Short mmCIF file of N, CA and C in Angstrom, two decimals:
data_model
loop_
_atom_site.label_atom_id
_atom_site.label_comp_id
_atom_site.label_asym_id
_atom_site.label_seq_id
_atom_site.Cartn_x
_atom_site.Cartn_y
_atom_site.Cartn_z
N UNK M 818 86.95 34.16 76.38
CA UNK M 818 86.60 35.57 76.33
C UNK M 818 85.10 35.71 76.60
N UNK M 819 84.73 36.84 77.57
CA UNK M 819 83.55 36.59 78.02
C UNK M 819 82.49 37.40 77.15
N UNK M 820 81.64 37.66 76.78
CA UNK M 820 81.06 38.66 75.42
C UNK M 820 79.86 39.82 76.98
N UNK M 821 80.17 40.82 76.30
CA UNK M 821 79.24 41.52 77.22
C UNK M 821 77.35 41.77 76.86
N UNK M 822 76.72 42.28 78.09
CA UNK M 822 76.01 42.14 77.77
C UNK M 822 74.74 43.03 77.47
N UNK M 823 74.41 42.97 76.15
CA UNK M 823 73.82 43.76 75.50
C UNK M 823 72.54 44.55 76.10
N UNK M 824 71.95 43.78 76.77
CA UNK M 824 70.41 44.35 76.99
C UNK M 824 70.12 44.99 77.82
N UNK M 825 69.02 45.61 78.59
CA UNK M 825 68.80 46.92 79.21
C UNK M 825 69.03 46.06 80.61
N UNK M 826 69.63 47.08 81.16
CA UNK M 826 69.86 46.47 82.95
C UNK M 826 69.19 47.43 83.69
N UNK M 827 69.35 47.90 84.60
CA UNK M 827 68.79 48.88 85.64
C UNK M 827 68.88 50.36 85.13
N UNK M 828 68.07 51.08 85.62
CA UNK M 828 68.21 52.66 85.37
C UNK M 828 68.70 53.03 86.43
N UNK M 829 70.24 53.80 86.19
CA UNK M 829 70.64 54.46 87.76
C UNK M 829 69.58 55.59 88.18
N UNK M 830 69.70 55.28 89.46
CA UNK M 830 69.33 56.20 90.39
C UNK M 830 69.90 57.34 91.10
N UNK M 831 69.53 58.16 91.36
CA UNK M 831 69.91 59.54 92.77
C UNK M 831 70.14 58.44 94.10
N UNK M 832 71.65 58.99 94.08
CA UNK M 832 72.07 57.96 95.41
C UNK M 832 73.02 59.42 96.54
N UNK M 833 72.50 59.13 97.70
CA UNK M 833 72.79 60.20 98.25
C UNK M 833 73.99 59.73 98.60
N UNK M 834 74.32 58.41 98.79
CA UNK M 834 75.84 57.59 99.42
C UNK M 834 76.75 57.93 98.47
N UNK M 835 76.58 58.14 96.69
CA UNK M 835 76.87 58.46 96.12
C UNK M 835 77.50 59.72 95.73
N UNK M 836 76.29 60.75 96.12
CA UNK M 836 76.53 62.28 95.58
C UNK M 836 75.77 62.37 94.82
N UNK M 837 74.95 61.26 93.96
CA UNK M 837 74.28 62.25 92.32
C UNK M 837 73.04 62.31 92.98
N UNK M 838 72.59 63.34 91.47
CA UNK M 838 71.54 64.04 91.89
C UNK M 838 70.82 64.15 90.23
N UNK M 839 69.24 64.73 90.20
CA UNK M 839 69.20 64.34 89.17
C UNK M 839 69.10 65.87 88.72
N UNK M 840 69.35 66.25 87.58
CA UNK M 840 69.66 67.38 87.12
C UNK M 840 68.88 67.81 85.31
N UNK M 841 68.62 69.12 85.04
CA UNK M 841 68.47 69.64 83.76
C UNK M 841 69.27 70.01 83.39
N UNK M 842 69.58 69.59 81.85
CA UNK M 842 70.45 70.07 81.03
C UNK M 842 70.29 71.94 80.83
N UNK M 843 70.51 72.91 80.54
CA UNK M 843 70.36 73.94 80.39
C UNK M 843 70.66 74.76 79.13
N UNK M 844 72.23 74.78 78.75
CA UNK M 844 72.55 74.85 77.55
C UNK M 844 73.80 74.56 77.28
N UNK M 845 74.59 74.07 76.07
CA UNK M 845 75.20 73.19 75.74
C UNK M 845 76.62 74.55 75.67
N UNK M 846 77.41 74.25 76.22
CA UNK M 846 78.82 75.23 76.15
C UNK M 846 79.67 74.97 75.25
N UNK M 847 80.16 73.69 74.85
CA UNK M 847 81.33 73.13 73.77
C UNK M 847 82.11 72.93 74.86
N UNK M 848 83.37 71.96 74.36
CA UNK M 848 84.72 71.78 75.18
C UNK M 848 84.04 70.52 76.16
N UNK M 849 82.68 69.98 75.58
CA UNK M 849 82.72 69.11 76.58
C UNK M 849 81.52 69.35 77.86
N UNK M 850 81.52 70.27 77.66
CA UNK M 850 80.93 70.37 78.74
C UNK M 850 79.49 71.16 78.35
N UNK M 851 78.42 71.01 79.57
CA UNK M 851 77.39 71.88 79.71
C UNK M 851 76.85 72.35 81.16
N UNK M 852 76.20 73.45 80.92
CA UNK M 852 75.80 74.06 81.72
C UNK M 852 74.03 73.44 82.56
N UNK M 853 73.93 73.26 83.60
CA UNK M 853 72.26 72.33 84.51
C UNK M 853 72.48 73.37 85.56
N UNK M 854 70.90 72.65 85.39
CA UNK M 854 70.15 73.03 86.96
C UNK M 854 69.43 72.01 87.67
N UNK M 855 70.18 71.79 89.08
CA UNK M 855 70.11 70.43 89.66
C UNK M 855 68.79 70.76 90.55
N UNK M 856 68.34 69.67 91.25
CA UNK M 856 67.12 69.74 92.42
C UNK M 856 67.37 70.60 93.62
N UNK M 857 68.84 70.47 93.68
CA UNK M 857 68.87 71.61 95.23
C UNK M 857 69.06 73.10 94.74
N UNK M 858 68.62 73.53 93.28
CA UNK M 858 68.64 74.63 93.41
C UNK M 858 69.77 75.54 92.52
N UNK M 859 70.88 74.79 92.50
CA UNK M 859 72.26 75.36 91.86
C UNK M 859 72.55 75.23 90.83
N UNK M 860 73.30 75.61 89.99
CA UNK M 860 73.84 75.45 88.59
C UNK M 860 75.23 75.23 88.58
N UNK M 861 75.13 74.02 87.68
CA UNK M 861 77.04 73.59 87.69
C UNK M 861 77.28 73.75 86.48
N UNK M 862 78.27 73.47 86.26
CA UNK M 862 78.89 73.07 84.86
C UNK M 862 79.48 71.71 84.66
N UNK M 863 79.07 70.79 83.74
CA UNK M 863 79.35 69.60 83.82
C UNK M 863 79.97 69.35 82.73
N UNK M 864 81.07 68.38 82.96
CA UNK M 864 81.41 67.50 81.98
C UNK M 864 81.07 66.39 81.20
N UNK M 865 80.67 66.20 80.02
CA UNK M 865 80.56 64.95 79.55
C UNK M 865 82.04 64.18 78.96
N UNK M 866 81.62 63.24 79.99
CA UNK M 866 83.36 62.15 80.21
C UNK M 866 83.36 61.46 78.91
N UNK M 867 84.69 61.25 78.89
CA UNK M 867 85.03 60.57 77.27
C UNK M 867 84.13 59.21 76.95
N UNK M 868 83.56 58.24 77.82
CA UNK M 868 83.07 57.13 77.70
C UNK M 868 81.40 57.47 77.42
N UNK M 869 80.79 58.74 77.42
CA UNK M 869 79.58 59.37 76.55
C UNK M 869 79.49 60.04 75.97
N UNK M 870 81.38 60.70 75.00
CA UNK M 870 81.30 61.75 74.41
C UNK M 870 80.34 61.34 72.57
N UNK M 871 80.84 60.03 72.31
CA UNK M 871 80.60 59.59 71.35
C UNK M 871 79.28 58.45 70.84
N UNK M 872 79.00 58.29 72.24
CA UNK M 872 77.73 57.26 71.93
C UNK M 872 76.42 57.83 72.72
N UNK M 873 76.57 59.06 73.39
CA UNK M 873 75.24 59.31 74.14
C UNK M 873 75.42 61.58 73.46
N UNK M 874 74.14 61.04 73.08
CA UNK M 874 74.19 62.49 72.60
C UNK M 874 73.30 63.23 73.62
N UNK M 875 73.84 64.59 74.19
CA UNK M 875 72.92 65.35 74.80
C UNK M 875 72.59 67.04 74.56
N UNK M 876 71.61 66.79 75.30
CA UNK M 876 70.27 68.21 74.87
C UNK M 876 69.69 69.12 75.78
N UNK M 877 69.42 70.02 75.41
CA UNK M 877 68.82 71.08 76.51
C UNK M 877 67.67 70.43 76.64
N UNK M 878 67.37 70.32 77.86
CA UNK M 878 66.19 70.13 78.62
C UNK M 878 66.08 68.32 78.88
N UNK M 879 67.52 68.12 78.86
CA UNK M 879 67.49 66.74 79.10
C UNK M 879 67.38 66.00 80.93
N UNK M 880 67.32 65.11 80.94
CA UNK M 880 67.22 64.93 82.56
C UNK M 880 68.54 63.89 82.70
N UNK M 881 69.42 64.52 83.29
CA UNK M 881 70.49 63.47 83.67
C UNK M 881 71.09 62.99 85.02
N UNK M 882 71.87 62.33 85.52
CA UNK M 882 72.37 62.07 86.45
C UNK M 882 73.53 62.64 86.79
N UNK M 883 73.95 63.35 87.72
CA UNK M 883 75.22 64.23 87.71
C UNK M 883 76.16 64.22 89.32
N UNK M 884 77.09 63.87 88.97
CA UNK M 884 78.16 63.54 90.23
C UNK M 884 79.05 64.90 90.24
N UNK M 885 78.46 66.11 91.63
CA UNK M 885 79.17 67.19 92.00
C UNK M 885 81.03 66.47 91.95
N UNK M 886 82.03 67.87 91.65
CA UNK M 886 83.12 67.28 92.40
C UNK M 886 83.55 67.74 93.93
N UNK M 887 82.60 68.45 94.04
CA UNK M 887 82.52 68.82 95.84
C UNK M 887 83.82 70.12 95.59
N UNK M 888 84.40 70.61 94.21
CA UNK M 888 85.22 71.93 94.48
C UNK M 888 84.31 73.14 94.50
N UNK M 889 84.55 74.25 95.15
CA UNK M 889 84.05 75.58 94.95
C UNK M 889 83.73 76.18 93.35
N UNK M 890 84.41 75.76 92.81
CA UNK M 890 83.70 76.19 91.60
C UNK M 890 82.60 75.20 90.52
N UNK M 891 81.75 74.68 91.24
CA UNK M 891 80.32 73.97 91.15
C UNK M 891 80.56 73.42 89.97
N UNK M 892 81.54 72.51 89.91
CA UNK M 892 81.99 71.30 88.48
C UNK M 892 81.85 70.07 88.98
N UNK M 893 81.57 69.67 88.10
CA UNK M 893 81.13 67.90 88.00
C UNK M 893 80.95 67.20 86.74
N UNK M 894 80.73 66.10 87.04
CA UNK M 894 80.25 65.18 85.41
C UNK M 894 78.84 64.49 85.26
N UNK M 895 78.92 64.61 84.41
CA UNK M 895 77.70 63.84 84.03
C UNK M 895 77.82 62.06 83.96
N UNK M 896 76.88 61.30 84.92
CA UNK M 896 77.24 60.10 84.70
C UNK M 896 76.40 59.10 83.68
N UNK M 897 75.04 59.66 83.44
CA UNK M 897 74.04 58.87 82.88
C UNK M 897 72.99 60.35 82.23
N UNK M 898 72.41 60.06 81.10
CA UNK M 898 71.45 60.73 80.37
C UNK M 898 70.65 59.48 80.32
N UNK M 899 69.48 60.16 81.02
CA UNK M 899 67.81 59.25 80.49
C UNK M 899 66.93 59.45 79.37
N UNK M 900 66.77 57.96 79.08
CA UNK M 900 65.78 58.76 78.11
C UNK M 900 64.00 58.96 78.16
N UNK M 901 64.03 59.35 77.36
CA UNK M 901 62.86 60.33 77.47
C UNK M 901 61.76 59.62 78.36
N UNK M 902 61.36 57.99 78.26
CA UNK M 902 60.64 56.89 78.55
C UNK M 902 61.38 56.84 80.20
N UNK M 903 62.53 56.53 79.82
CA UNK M 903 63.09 56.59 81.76
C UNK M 903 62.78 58.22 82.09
N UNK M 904 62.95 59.23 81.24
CA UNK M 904 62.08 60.14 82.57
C UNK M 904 60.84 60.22 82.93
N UNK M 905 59.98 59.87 82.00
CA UNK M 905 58.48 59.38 82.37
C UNK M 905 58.29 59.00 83.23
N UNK M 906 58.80 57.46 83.47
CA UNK M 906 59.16 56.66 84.43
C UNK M 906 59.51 57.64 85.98
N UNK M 907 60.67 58.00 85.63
CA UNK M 907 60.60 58.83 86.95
C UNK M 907 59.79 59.72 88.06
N UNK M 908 59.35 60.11 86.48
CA UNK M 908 58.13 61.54 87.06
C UNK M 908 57.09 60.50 87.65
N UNK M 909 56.74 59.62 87.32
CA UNK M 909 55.50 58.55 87.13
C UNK M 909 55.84 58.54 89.50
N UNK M 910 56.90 58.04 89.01
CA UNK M 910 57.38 57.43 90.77
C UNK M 910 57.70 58.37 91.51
N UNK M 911 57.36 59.87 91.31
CA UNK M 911 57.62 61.23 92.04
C UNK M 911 59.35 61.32 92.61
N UNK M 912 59.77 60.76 91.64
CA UNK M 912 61.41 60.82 91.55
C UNK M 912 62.56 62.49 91.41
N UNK M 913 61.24 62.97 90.62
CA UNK M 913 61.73 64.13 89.47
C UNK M 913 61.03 65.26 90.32
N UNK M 914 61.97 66.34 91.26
CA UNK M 914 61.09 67.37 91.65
C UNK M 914 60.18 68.67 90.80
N UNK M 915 59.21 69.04 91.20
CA UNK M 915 58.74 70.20 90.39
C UNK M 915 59.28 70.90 89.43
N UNK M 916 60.15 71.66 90.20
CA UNK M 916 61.03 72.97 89.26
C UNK M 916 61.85 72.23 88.02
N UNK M 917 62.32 71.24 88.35
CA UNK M 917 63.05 70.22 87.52
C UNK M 917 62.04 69.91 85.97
N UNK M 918 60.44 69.32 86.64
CA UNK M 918 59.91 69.59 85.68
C UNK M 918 59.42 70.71 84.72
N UNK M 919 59.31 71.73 85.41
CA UNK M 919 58.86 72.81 84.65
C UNK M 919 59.96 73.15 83.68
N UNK M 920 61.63 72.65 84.12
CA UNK M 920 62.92 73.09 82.76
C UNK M 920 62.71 72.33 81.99
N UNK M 921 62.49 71.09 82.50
CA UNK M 921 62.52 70.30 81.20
C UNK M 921 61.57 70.51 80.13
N UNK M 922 60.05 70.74 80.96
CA UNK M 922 59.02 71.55 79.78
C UNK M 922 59.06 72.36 78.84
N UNK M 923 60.13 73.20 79.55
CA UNK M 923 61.00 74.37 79.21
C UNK M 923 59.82 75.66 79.21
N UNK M 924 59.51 75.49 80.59
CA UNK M 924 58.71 77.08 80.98
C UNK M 924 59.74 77.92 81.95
N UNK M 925 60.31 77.17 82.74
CA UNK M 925 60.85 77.75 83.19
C UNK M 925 62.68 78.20 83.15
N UNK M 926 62.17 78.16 81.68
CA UNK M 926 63.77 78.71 81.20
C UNK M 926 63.76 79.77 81.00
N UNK M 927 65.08 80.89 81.44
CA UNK M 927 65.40 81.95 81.17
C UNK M 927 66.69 82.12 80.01
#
């Protein structure tokens, strides 16, 4: 039996081959899901999938990774929440666009 492994591996990235994108949390709906505002501009509603319902807690003004499902009604999931040190990191490597930063600051919340 092989034991898995514990320690920090890579921070995913915005992969365009992919679809994700990196996104603000906005505000928290229940049922699972919450409401962002991604880099191109739009607002989805996302799911948090059963495999982060219980071990990754999330927050308004968080910075996450988010996989559109490409339907008309702008749903998707959430694949990864960073933390606070990996968004640093990001911003650090001009990863994280403007407007993105100003939600997370939370100035530019309505």
């Amino acid at each position: 039996m092989e034991k898995r492994k514990q320690g920090k591996g890579e921070t995913p990235l915005p992969n365009d081959e992919e679809g994700t994108m990196l996104c603000v949390t906005e505000r928290i709906l229940g049922g699972n899901f919450v409401e962002i505002m991604c880099a191109d501009g739009n607002r989805y509603r996302a799911m948090i999938p059963g495999k982060m319902r219980r071990r990754v807690w999330i927050h308004e003004g968080d910075l996450v990774l988010f996989l559109p499902w490409g339907t008309p009604d702008n749903k998707g999931e959430l694949v990864y929440r960073y933390s606070e040190s990996e968004s640093k990191e990001l911003t650090k490597k001009g990863l994280v666009p403007k407007d993105l930063l100003d939600l997370m600051s939370g100035e530019g919340a309505t």
